[in-house]
Amino acid sequence: MPSHLSADRPAAQPPGRGSVDALISQTRRLKGDVDAVRRDAAGEESDHPRERWQRALYDLALHQLSDLDEHLAQLRDGPLPTAAPEPPAPSQGSLLSRVGSAEWNLLTDEASWSGELYQILGRDPAAPPLTLDELPSLVVDEDRPTLTAMVTDCLVDARPIDGEFRIARRGGDVRTVHMMGEPVLDTDGSTASMWAVLRDVSELRRSQRVVSETRDSLHHRQEAARSEHRLAVELQEAVLPPWRGSLRLPHRGPRTLDLASRHLPASAHTMIGGDWYDALELADGETLLSVGDLTGQGVGVTSNMTMLLGAVRGMAMAGAQPGPLMAWLNQLLDATVQPALGSAVCCRYRPATRALVWAQAGHPAPLLFRDGTGRSLNAPDGVLLGATSGAVYGQAEETLQVGDLLLLHTDGLVPGHTGSAAANLLLGLAPRLAGNRTAEDCVRTVVEEFGASEREDNACVLAARVMS
């Protein structure tokens, strides 16, 4: 906007056509580059809030570049004459109309409008321009104080005008107008007139609201996910074994197992997964140990985990051995829509004979560490299909010794490795684990080695050291 410091100062000359044409060319090249990036980033459109927000921002940027192109063309071609009967309409999808200009002479009470301003304000080009006193008649009631304050500050205090207000055009169409203006001073420094440019920013503000709303929708969705995550954690802490520290059993006799466990969350902020560990002292003095995971995430999987652990504990309390227990659990889950068992290992330790009986369902075998070395326990016979009872899980038995360390874990414990590769890395800790006195020390060693790495999934580890 040119700066009018004096009423008799000649108006600034428009820039040469060559320089404006160069700006137009740069704008069009930038528009093409942005459009290309938008197409590359778009891919298959989805209704996810983040994708909607990105599309809205790309559209806003392209619209603004298109309008910059039109405004530069207007700068090059000059304003329309005041009496232009039909000023050209903005291009399809334009966020801004052509810029209109006006000057109000305070000494003669005359007004001069450009042809574009008639179009912006929805006025008949043959009608005389409105004076400053008449201009508020076009403004919606709520915004008239805003316009009055801007004009008063400009005329009385010589402050520049820079603000927005809404106008009501014929037919009830309400538009948002951005006005920028300056006082024009006479030779003695008093205000002789006011000069302003106006543009219709209704579509621009609408497009910006779309960006804001899609951004808010994305933030609300992320906050909802965080809230669900916190709720899931609270539910787990309320109804499941503790995720941190040692598992303490109500020993009725000599302490036979030293237990410790840890839950390692995924590195990224995701909802809680279905990994679990559990230990339960049974009525006959034996101890139930289990580790596994359910498919899915969120609050739903937490309640499903509660059901599954309740079923496992109930069957174990009734005397079920690991092999039959896994088979009955499989039948139970097959009869329900949820939960879906990803994998599990179930162990029953008999302290009188130090016998460990165990079965697995698609889960890493327990690791046994003894005298500074480690190995995976030999897997039971594979799953057989019974004639009438469905899957029949084999079970294996291992005799333990005082000082032995048993390590149970879910498949995501070692980031980037699963199966035998993960087992070999864990077995490589044998010399360090041999120097640990307690199960908690052993879990701490595992976490120090693998807990700091970036992990995509949640993981659990349970350590049991034979005490007597």
Steps between C-alpha positions, in 0.01 A plus 500: 500500500650839405565738787322839470693746712366816341196595300707674235767229478480321164382138514765233480551367152411135437791264443603422148316225315819297462564472875136411576496242219808342657320477835199343328723238337665418834160468667374263231813284524461481879134408458598217266762375747253504792240319291756233409595448865131477592441228238804304616394521863133431441518133398175323576272747673367397840270655756757498779518842674871543423443442126202737497709769673785456250263522202343816642842665543608409147172639360539822701857549376398442137202734529717774645758459223220521242375820659852643513522434127172690445604791720833537322312500169274774637808696608641467149176590320388779732163558671166480328331834428248608761213484254583150374155344453601138559833450677648156427418236763779315680607166359323182608616393846670831572536590866527873436321736267691773320615775736282808506607848605330812631581854615282720718570875491421650840507858372245454220322190640552335162577131450672319217474122449666266252291264291625203702368650824147517360524128424641413844229690685223384267407853394357623170793657305264779389423600859708769671767371743409501868648760729680400819182575695298275267749214480392334831153442350652207307661346810329241719393642836756308707795632294403867472690597818812341352476708180418818693801454729737437206380809308510722812855390585607576143338843477571624852830332591634442146527127564503257206189284451547126492197291597205292389125529519197334345267661252146401402453514125176494307318168528627438856851394390742574786866545405818568699701802384859587589570875498839672505524879493703809588427865565601751232644811665489855368788747522431597862492135613124466546304215343361602161369164383515129560618248246433124526511172314246224567480137402248223550663234721190285561629192317847543648359500852280201416799306372700593810213377718513166319871474581434595862209257536691209348797582723272509805344172394846346477593635844174371649563158349855493638377613842231232491766240421713627789197489731420146392862407557492645852170324573640171376803537725278581797281197426802276473641629825161444667421147380825344377832410664728804550699597192810604697707360785497153648208261499444415865318177580338419837743225597353240733831319553866541406557740213567287194504759216631857482287683241537830314339641188485807280275646234684697229276739304543576132723799421229682307193629684258217421206361683567221744551159344396153610828372649477346847692308765353325801604292801264322740569273796255209480327320786722192472816711546588504133551827309339603172712716267367635170599755236324585175322754288161568349441658162372857493549818703309732729252477784319206339807277506549584869160361595563199272832439676318500833264232372785290361711518817194415706443191285866394521509545877168323549602195297838485675335521843276209393813292437537534122852427377658735240428283193129443566468857630623638166260273312200607709603864469516456124148355498375786718645767271382325184144523634520880546552791264758655733764481633728345238804330650823601329730264691556368850722280716367341818719338770422312821783471750499220762739600781504153660677350197614829334318384191387757245214384276423734211314542170503766232275637227708676236714662767876514569613211721621582853873560535697317770822647638731282709867536602567792265346344189150505356278301266145487373292222651420219260156566356215258572351288225315711245132574507293198402143501376279276710207310349239672714669750729680718246864603560698297751812676631800298605689587816860458604667453837834635621669438834648817645778552753553747780645818348346442156348804329191460283424784257158533334440780250274620221627511144555878489756513784803534270428786255544399137539129579256216553511123541840333521686825421350669806561189713868490402547866599336434837709184554808714436428672833573177691839610643352825629189333642718251687631789709151616603379401844127557460235467232456878510871543421458266203202693364694824543787354295261404219336844501836679501603300193179518296269750669662819367469402132216625283224241501185481288305275739441461871686214668505308828771302678467280811797356689478212755806390699486166685562566870469157660 
